[in-house]
Amino acid sequence: EAAVTQSPRNKVTVTGGNVTLSCRQTNSHNYMYWYRQDTGHGLRLIHYSYGAGNLQIGDVPDGYKATRTTQEDFFLLLELASPSQTSLYFCASSDTGASSAETLYFGSGTRLTVL
Amino acid sequence: GEQVEQRPPHLSVREGDSAVIICTYTDPNSYYFFWYKQEPGAGLQLLMKVFSSTEINEGQGFTVLLNKKDKQLSLNLTAAHPGDSAVYFCAVSEGTNAYKVIFGKGTHLHVLP
């Protein structure tokens, strides 16, 4: 069974705070993704990567950085958090790119609140 | 770029009733289509994926219909039960931009016992 693990599960920070969300996959997948989920918007892609050291910009990248340190680990960084970044964040992985009919495997999410 | 509209945003049905969720998309070159289910407190899990043809796929208790002429994808739960209560998302791959999947906004399905 494919496994994607996110941490922390919940995070509260203040405006201007520095936050790192972590994701690890044990699927040996090449592609990893960061999405945010907001009511009325569904899932929106922030950043994605097709391998260690690679980073691609998604649809809503402003205010976010990401880093793929290994094939397993993908991090999302909010260096100056703002209330507009309060959201539910999902990490996902896939064996090839998501447009080649490969299934996306999602973590359980991190709920971030920026006060 | 591709736009995906999903309706309805909320749906309540009685146990044993059918439930239909519909997505429409804009890019005629879209090739891969997915339905995901999100249970409370969990990530999304794949229900079914369909490919570039008009087809009906049947899973356990549900039917997926792809109509490329009308650019419409539907999920039909034939006899809903409380365990089907979840948020359902359709997703469509962009034909001209690899490694990018566009999600609908989701449908909150509530099955009443």
PDB file of C-alpha atoms in Angstrom:
ATOM      1  CA  GLU A   1       0.000   0.000   0.000  1.00  0.00           C
ATOM      2  CA  ALA A   2       1.339   3.384  -1.044  1.00  0.00           C
ATOM      3  CA  ALA A   3       2.109   5.630   1.906  1.00  0.00           C
ATOM      4  CA  VAL A   4       2.370   9.392   2.178  1.00  0.00           C
ATOM      5  CA  THR A   5       2.933  10.820   5.641  1.00  0.00           C
ATOM      6  CA  GLN A   6       2.541  14.473   6.507  1.00  0.00           C
ATOM      7  CA  SER A   7       3.599  16.324   9.621  1.00  0.00           C
ATOM      8  CA  PRO A   8       2.514  18.104  11.657  1.00  0.00           C
ATOM      9  CA  ARG A   9      -1.183  17.243  11.564  1.00  0.00           C
ATOM     10  CA  ASN A  10      -2.125  20.662  12.884  1.00  0.00           C
ATOM     11  CA  LYS A  11      -0.151  23.873  13.139  1.00  0.00           C
ATOM     12  CA  VAL A  12      -0.962  27.312  14.506  1.00  0.00           C
ATOM     13  CA  THR A  13       1.313  30.263  13.888  1.00  0.00           C
ATOM     14  CA  VAL A  14       1.125  34.034  13.889  1.00  0.00           C
ATOM     15  CA  THR A  15       1.301  36.473  11.008  1.00  0.00           C
ATOM     16  CA  GLY A  16       4.921  36.775   9.905  1.00  0.00           C
ATOM     17  CA  GLY A  17       5.834  33.423  11.378  1.00  0.00           C
ATOM     18  CA  ASN A  18       8.041  30.804   9.744  1.00  0.00           C
ATOM     19  CA  VAL A  19       6.432  27.425   9.045  1.00  0.00           C
ATOM     20  CA  THR A  20       7.694  24.224   7.463  1.00  0.00           C
ATOM     21  CA  LEU A  21       5.334  21.444   6.453  1.00  0.00           C
ATOM     22  CA  SER A  22       6.873  18.036   5.901  1.00  0.00           C
ATOM     23  CA  CYS A  23       5.933  15.169   3.622  1.00  0.00           C
ATOM     24  CA  ARG A  24       7.513  11.758   3.217  1.00  0.00           C
ATOM     25  CA  GLN A  25       6.485   9.075   0.748  1.00  0.00           C
ATOM     26  CA  THR A  26       7.597   5.468   0.829  1.00  0.00           C
ATOM     27  CA  ASN A  27       6.210   4.630  -2.609  1.00  0.00           C
ATOM     28  CA  SER A  28       9.451   5.165  -4.538  1.00  0.00           C
ATOM     29  CA  HIS A  29       7.485   7.631  -6.633  1.00  0.00           C
ATOM     30  CA  ASN A  30       9.210  10.232  -8.743  1.00  0.00           C
ATOM     31  CA  TYR A  31       6.598  12.984  -8.490  1.00  0.00           C
ATOM     32  CA  MET A  32       5.495  14.811  -5.386  1.00  0.00           C
ATOM     33  CA  TYR A  33       2.983  17.642  -5.045  1.00  0.00           C
ATOM     34  CA  TRP A  34       1.777  20.216  -2.557  1.00  0.00           C
ATOM     35  CA  TYR A  35      -1.897  21.278  -2.736  1.00  0.00           C
ATOM     36  CA  ARG A  36      -4.026  23.554  -0.644  1.00  0.00           C
ATOM     37  CA  GLN A  37      -7.710  22.861  -0.098  1.00  0.00           C
ATOM     38  CA  ASP A  38     -10.101  25.714   0.581  1.00  0.00           C
ATOM     39  CA  THR A  39     -13.884  25.834   0.643  1.00  0.00           C
ATOM     40  CA  GLY A  40     -15.154  27.067  -2.690  1.00  0.00           C
ATOM     41  CA  HIS A  41     -11.867  26.401  -4.449  1.00  0.00           C
ATOM     42  CA  GLY A  42     -11.282  22.684  -4.216  1.00  0.00           C
ATOM     43  CA  LEU A  43      -7.644  21.634  -4.481  1.00  0.00           C
ATOM     44  CA  ARG A  44      -5.094  23.996  -5.955  1.00  0.00           C
ATOM     45  CA  LEU A  45      -1.524  23.064  -6.831  1.00  0.00           C
ATOM     46  CA  ILE A  46       1.178  25.081  -5.090  1.00  0.00           C
ATOM     47  CA  HIS A  47       4.421  23.367  -6.144  1.00  0.00           C
ATOM     48  CA  TYR A  48       5.518  20.012  -7.447  1.00  0.00           C
ATOM     49  CA  SER A  49       8.724  18.108  -8.098  1.00  0.00           C
ATOM     50  CA  TYR A  50       9.816  15.246 -10.301  1.00  0.00           C
ATOM     51  CA  GLY A  51      12.864  14.285  -8.329  1.00  0.00           C
ATOM     52  CA  ALA A  52      15.384  15.212  -5.679  1.00  0.00           C
ATOM     53  CA  GLY A  53      16.609  18.759  -6.191  1.00  0.00           C
ATOM     54  CA  ASN A  54      13.867  19.581  -8.709  1.00  0.00           C
ATOM     55  CA  LEU A  55      11.099  22.117  -8.149  1.00  0.00           C
ATOM     56  CA  GLN A  56       8.264  23.192 -10.433  1.00  0.00           C
ATOM     57  CA  ILE A  57       5.834  26.044  -9.882  1.00  0.00           C
ATOM     58  CA  GLY A  58       2.151  25.253  -9.618  1.00  0.00           C
ATOM     59  CA  ASP A  59      -0.942  27.445  -9.921  1.00  0.00           C
ATOM     60  CA  VAL A  60      -0.803  29.316  -6.597  1.00  0.00           C
ATOM     61  CA  PRO A  61       2.901  29.563  -5.666  1.00  0.00           C
ATOM     62  CA  ASP A  62       2.991  33.084  -4.215  1.00  0.00           C
ATOM     63  CA  GLY A  63       4.191  33.137  -0.614  1.00  0.00           C
ATOM     64  CA  TYR A  64       5.421  29.542  -0.714  1.00  0.00           C
ATOM     65  CA  LYS A  65       8.753  27.900  -1.244  1.00  0.00           C
ATOM     66  CA  ALA A  66       9.371  24.181  -1.523  1.00  0.00           C
ATOM     67  CA  THR A  67      12.350  21.903  -1.427  1.00  0.00           C
ATOM     68  CA  ARG A  68      12.773  18.260  -2.425  1.00  0.00           C
ATOM     69  CA  THR A  69      15.757  17.001  -0.491  1.00  0.00           C
ATOM     70  CA  THR A  70      15.495  13.320  -1.405  1.00  0.00           C
ATOM     71  CA  GLN A  71      13.165  11.177  -3.482  1.00  0.00           C
ATOM     72  CA  GLU A  72      11.175  10.559  -0.296  1.00  0.00           C
ATOM     73  CA  ASP A  73      11.024  14.020   1.273  1.00  0.00           C
ATOM     74  CA  PHE A  74       9.246  17.173   0.075  1.00  0.00           C
ATOM     75  CA  PHE A  75       8.917  20.274   2.233  1.00  0.00           C
ATOM     76  CA  LEU A  76       6.677  23.318   1.955  1.00  0.00           C
ATOM     77  CA  LEU A  77       8.021  26.534   3.479  1.00  0.00           C
ATOM     78  CA  LEU A  78       6.082  29.605   4.498  1.00  0.00           C
ATOM     79  CA  GLU A  79       8.700  32.146   5.505  1.00  0.00           C
ATOM     80  CA  LEU A  80       6.348  35.037   6.307  1.00  0.00           C
ATOM     81  CA  ALA A  81       3.002  33.426   6.995  1.00  0.00           C
ATOM     82  CA  SER A  82      -0.153  35.447   6.369  1.00  0.00           C
ATOM     83  CA  PRO A  83      -3.787  34.801   7.387  1.00  0.00           C
ATOM     84  CA  SER A  84      -4.632  34.128   3.715  1.00  0.00           C
ATOM     85  CA  GLN A  85      -2.484  31.009   3.982  1.00  0.00           C
ATOM     86  CA  THR A  86      -4.786  29.486   6.589  1.00  0.00           C
ATOM     87  CA  SER A  87      -5.823  26.305   4.823  1.00  0.00           C
ATOM     88  CA  LEU A  88      -5.712  22.513   4.686  1.00  0.00           C
ATOM     89  CA  TYR A  89      -2.534  21.381   2.942  1.00  0.00           C
ATOM     90  CA  PHE A  90      -2.139  18.061   1.184  1.00  0.00           C
ATOM     91  CA  CYS A  91       0.940  16.357  -0.093  1.00  0.00           C
ATOM     92  CA  ALA A  92       0.633  13.744  -2.832  1.00  0.00           C
ATOM     93  CA  SER A  93       2.880  11.501  -4.865  1.00  0.00           C
ATOM     94  CA  SER A  94       2.614   9.699  -8.180  1.00  0.00           C
ATOM     95  CA  ASP A  95       4.867   7.363 -10.077  1.00  0.00           C
ATOM     96  CA  THR A  96       4.980   9.530 -13.169  1.00  0.00           C
ATOM     97  CA  GLY A  97       3.366  12.873 -13.881  1.00  0.00           C
ATOM     98  CA  ALA A  98      -0.227  13.190 -12.787  1.00  0.00           C
ATOM     99  CA  SER A  99      -1.376  13.675 -16.374  1.00  0.00           C
ATOM    100  CA  SER A 100      -0.379  10.185 -17.456  1.00  0.00           C
ATOM    101  CA  ALA A 101      -3.275   8.531 -15.647  1.00  0.00           C
ATOM    102  CA  GLU A 102      -1.164   7.554 -12.706  1.00  0.00           C
ATOM    103  CA  THR A 103      -3.023   7.654  -9.430  1.00  0.00           C
ATOM    104  CA  LEU A 104      -2.237  10.443  -6.983  1.00  0.00           C
ATOM    105  CA  TYR A 105      -1.610   9.134  -3.462  1.00  0.00           C
ATOM    106  CA  PHE A 106      -2.461  11.691  -0.805  1.00  0.00           C
ATOM    107  CA  GLY A 107      -1.349  12.215   2.757  1.00  0.00           C
ATOM    108  CA  SER A 108      -3.879  12.927   5.504  1.00  0.00           C
ATOM    109  CA  GLY A 109      -3.299  16.659   5.410  1.00  0.00           C
ATOM    110  CA  THR A 110      -1.932  19.437   7.625  1.00  0.00           C
ATOM    111  CA  ARG A 111      -4.341  22.032   8.919  1.00  0.00           C
ATOM    112  CA  LEU A 112      -2.528  25.361   9.188  1.00  0.00           C
ATOM    113  CA  THR A 113      -3.973  28.354  11.003  1.00  0.00           C
ATOM    114  CA  VAL A 114      -2.277  31.734  10.735  1.00  0.00           C
ATOM    115  CA  LEU A 115      -3.512  34.167  13.372  1.00  0.00           C
TER     116      LEU A 115
ATOM    117  CA  GLY B   1      -6.530  26.700 -19.565  1.00  0.00           C
ATOM    118  CA  GLU B   2      -8.766  23.882 -18.484  1.00  0.00           C
ATOM    119  CA  GLN B   3     -11.699  24.718 -16.243  1.00  0.00           C
ATOM    120  CA  VAL B   4     -13.680  22.116 -14.353  1.00  0.00           C
ATOM    121  CA  GLU B   5     -17.128  22.802 -12.918  1.00  0.00           C
ATOM    122  CA  GLN B   6     -18.587  20.337 -10.455  1.00  0.00           C
ATOM    123  CA  ARG B   7     -22.163  20.220  -9.213  1.00  0.00           C
ATOM    124  CA  PRO B   8     -23.883  20.098  -6.860  1.00  0.00           C
ATOM    125  CA  PRO B   9     -21.646  21.412  -4.064  1.00  0.00           C
ATOM    126  CA  HIS B  10     -23.836  19.711  -1.446  1.00  0.00           C
ATOM    127  CA  LEU B  11     -26.055  16.664  -1.765  1.00  0.00           C
ATOM    128  CA  SER B  12     -28.188  14.885   0.840  1.00  0.00           C
ATOM    129  CA  VAL B  13     -29.901  11.594   0.024  1.00  0.00           C
ATOM    130  CA  ARG B  14     -31.599   8.829   1.974  1.00  0.00           C
ATOM    131  CA  GLU B  15     -29.964   5.436   2.363  1.00  0.00           C
ATOM    132  CA  GLY B  16     -30.795   3.305  -0.667  1.00  0.00           C
ATOM    133  CA  ASP B  17     -31.384   6.289  -2.950  1.00  0.00           C
ATOM    134  CA  SER B  18     -29.191   7.144  -5.891  1.00  0.00           C
ATOM    135  CA  ALA B  19     -26.884  10.155  -5.988  1.00  0.00           C
ATOM    136  CA  VAL B  20     -25.471  11.810  -9.099  1.00  0.00           C
ATOM    137  CA  ILE B  21     -22.509  14.187  -9.264  1.00  0.00           C
ATOM    138  CA  ILE B  22     -21.624  15.879 -12.539  1.00  0.00           C
ATOM    139  CA  CYS B  23     -18.493  17.592 -13.792  1.00  0.00           C
ATOM    140  CA  THR B  24     -18.092  19.549 -16.973  1.00  0.00           C
ATOM    141  CA  TYR B  25     -14.756  20.528 -18.460  1.00  0.00           C
ATOM    142  CA  THR B  26     -13.661  22.895 -21.206  1.00  0.00           C
ATOM    143  CA  ASP B  27     -10.545  21.467 -22.884  1.00  0.00           C
ATOM    144  CA  PRO B  28     -11.579  19.042 -25.661  1.00  0.00           C
ATOM    145  CA  ASN B  29      -8.042  17.621 -25.594  1.00  0.00           C
ATOM    146  CA  SER B  30      -8.335  16.431 -22.008  1.00  0.00           C
ATOM    147  CA  TYR B  31      -7.462  12.795 -21.876  1.00  0.00           C
ATOM    148  CA  TYR B  32      -7.595  11.382 -18.366  1.00  0.00           C
ATOM    149  CA  PHE B  33     -10.437  11.683 -15.914  1.00  0.00           C
ATOM    150  CA  PHE B  34     -10.577  10.743 -12.257  1.00  0.00           C
ATOM    151  CA  TRP B  35     -12.971  10.531  -9.326  1.00  0.00           C
ATOM    152  CA  TYR B  36     -11.545  10.820  -5.821  1.00  0.00           C
ATOM    153  CA  LYS B  37     -13.251  10.328  -2.471  1.00  0.00           C
ATOM    154  CA  GLN B  38     -12.253  12.209   0.680  1.00  0.00           C
ATOM    155  CA  GLU B  39     -13.537  10.819   3.954  1.00  0.00           C
ATOM    156  CA  PRO B  40     -13.590  13.057   7.042  1.00  0.00           C
ATOM    157  CA  GLY B  41     -10.100  13.815   8.342  1.00  0.00           C
ATOM    158  CA  ALA B  42      -8.391  11.941   5.542  1.00  0.00           C
ATOM    159  CA  GLY B  43      -6.701  12.588   2.240  1.00  0.00           C
ATOM    160  CA  LEU B  44      -8.218  11.867  -1.149  1.00  0.00           C
ATOM    161  CA  GLN B  45      -8.377   8.304  -2.407  1.00  0.00           C
ATOM    162  CA  LEU B  46      -8.927   7.246  -5.997  1.00  0.00           C
ATOM    163  CA  LEU B  47     -12.344   5.817  -6.773  1.00  0.00           C
ATOM    164  CA  MET B  48     -11.917   5.331 -10.496  1.00  0.00           C
ATOM    165  CA  LYS B  49     -10.102   6.661 -13.534  1.00  0.00           C
ATOM    166  CA  VAL B  50     -11.378   6.672 -17.091  1.00  0.00           C
ATOM    167  CA  PHE B  51      -9.692   7.440 -20.364  1.00  0.00           C
ATOM    168  CA  SER B  52     -10.375   9.237 -23.578  1.00  0.00           C
ATOM    169  CA  SER B  53     -13.488   7.601 -24.879  1.00  0.00           C
ATOM    170  CA  THR B  54     -17.150   7.543 -24.166  1.00  0.00           C
ATOM    171  CA  GLU B  55     -17.481   4.751 -21.710  1.00  0.00           C
ATOM    172  CA  ILE B  56     -19.228   3.505 -18.675  1.00  0.00           C
ATOM    173  CA  ASN B  57     -17.172   2.093 -15.868  1.00  0.00           C
ATOM    174  CA  GLU B  58     -18.752   0.321 -12.978  1.00  0.00           C
ATOM    175  CA  GLY B  59     -17.247  -0.060  -9.573  1.00  0.00           C
ATOM    176  CA  GLN B  60     -18.583  -1.333  -6.305  1.00  0.00           C
ATOM    177  CA  GLY B  61     -21.917   0.447  -5.970  1.00  0.00           C
ATOM    178  CA  PHE B  62     -21.217   3.220  -8.469  1.00  0.00           C
ATOM    179  CA  THR B  63     -21.094   3.989 -12.186  1.00  0.00           C
ATOM    180  CA  VAL B  64     -18.898   6.508 -13.971  1.00  0.00           C
ATOM    181  CA  LEU B  65     -19.927   7.871 -17.352  1.00  0.00           C
ATOM    182  CA  LEU B  66     -17.672   9.903 -19.626  1.00  0.00           C
ATOM    183  CA  ASN B  67     -19.336  11.811 -22.466  1.00  0.00           C
ATOM    184  CA  LYS B  68     -16.668  13.521 -24.546  1.00  0.00           C
ATOM    185  CA  LYS B  69     -19.183  15.073 -26.938  1.00  0.00           C
ATOM    186  CA  ASP B  70     -20.701  17.089 -24.100  1.00  0.00           C
ATOM    187  CA  LYS B  71     -17.403  17.281 -22.161  1.00  0.00           C
ATOM    188  CA  GLN B  72     -19.121  15.808 -19.134  1.00  0.00           C
ATOM    189  CA  LEU B  73     -18.123  13.304 -16.495  1.00  0.00           C
ATOM    190  CA  SER B  74     -20.592  11.878 -13.997  1.00  0.00           C
ATOM    191  CA  LEU B  75     -20.517   9.699 -10.901  1.00  0.00           C
ATOM    192  CA  ASN B  76     -23.673   7.800 -10.043  1.00  0.00           C
ATOM    193  CA  LEU B  77     -23.972   6.040  -6.695  1.00  0.00           C
ATOM    194  CA  THR B  78     -26.718   3.532  -7.352  1.00  0.00           C
ATOM    195  CA  ALA B  79     -27.839   2.731  -3.791  1.00  0.00           C
ATOM    196  CA  ALA B  80     -26.133   5.033  -1.348  1.00  0.00           C
ATOM    197  CA  HIS B  81     -25.339   3.947   2.186  1.00  0.00           C
ATOM    198  CA  PRO B  82     -24.017   5.980   5.137  1.00  0.00           C
ATOM    199  CA  GLY B  83     -20.447   4.842   4.434  1.00  0.00           C
ATOM    200  CA  ASP B  84     -20.626   6.760   1.164  1.00  0.00           C
ATOM    201  CA  SER B  85     -20.846  10.049   3.062  1.00  0.00           C
ATOM    202  CA  ALA B  86     -17.743  11.967   2.011  1.00  0.00           C
ATOM    203  CA  VAL B  87     -16.508  14.719  -0.281  1.00  0.00           C
ATOM    204  CA  TYR B  88     -16.148  13.641  -3.898  1.00  0.00           C
ATOM    205  CA  PHE B  89     -13.830  15.339  -6.361  1.00  0.00           C
ATOM    206  CA  CYS B  90     -13.584  14.959 -10.087  1.00  0.00           C
ATOM    207  CA  ALA B  91     -10.219  15.671 -11.706  1.00  0.00           C
ATOM    208  CA  VAL B  92      -9.219  16.202 -15.310  1.00  0.00           C
ATOM    209  CA  SER B  93      -5.775  16.143 -16.857  1.00  0.00           C
ATOM    210  CA  GLU B  94      -4.863  18.992 -19.160  1.00  0.00           C
ATOM    211  CA  GLY B  95      -4.106  17.745 -22.624  1.00  0.00           C
ATOM    212  CA  THR B  96      -1.462  20.341 -23.379  1.00  0.00           C
ATOM    213  CA  ASN B  97       0.261  20.681 -20.011  1.00  0.00           C
ATOM    214  CA  ALA B  98       1.782  17.546 -18.647  1.00  0.00           C
ATOM    215  CA  TYR B  99       2.001  16.808 -14.937  1.00  0.00           C
ATOM    216  CA  LYS B 100      -0.989  18.935 -14.099  1.00  0.00           C
ATOM    217  CA  VAL B 101      -4.417  17.780 -12.963  1.00  0.00           C
ATOM    218  CA  ILE B 102      -7.324  20.183 -12.454  1.00  0.00           C
ATOM    219  CA  PHE B 103      -9.743  19.348  -9.659  1.00  0.00           C
ATOM    220  CA  GLY B 104     -13.388  20.266  -9.358  1.00  0.00           C
ATOM    221  CA  LYS B 105     -14.440  22.093  -6.206  1.00  0.00           C
ATOM    222  CA  GLY B 106     -15.914  18.997  -4.608  1.00  0.00           C
ATOM    223  CA  THR B 107     -19.341  17.694  -3.624  1.00  0.00           C
ATOM    224  CA  HIS B 108     -20.227  17.077   0.011  1.00  0.00           C
ATOM    225  CA  LEU B 109     -22.428  13.969  -0.026  1.00  0.00           C
ATOM    226  CA  HIS B 110     -24.433  13.172   3.090  1.00  0.00           C
ATOM    227  CA  VAL B 111     -26.296   9.876   3.177  1.00  0.00           C
ATOM    228  CA  LEU B 112     -29.020   9.845   5.813  1.00  0.00           C
ATOM    229  CA  PRO B 113     -29.820   6.485   7.465  1.00  0.00           C
TER     230      PRO B 113
END
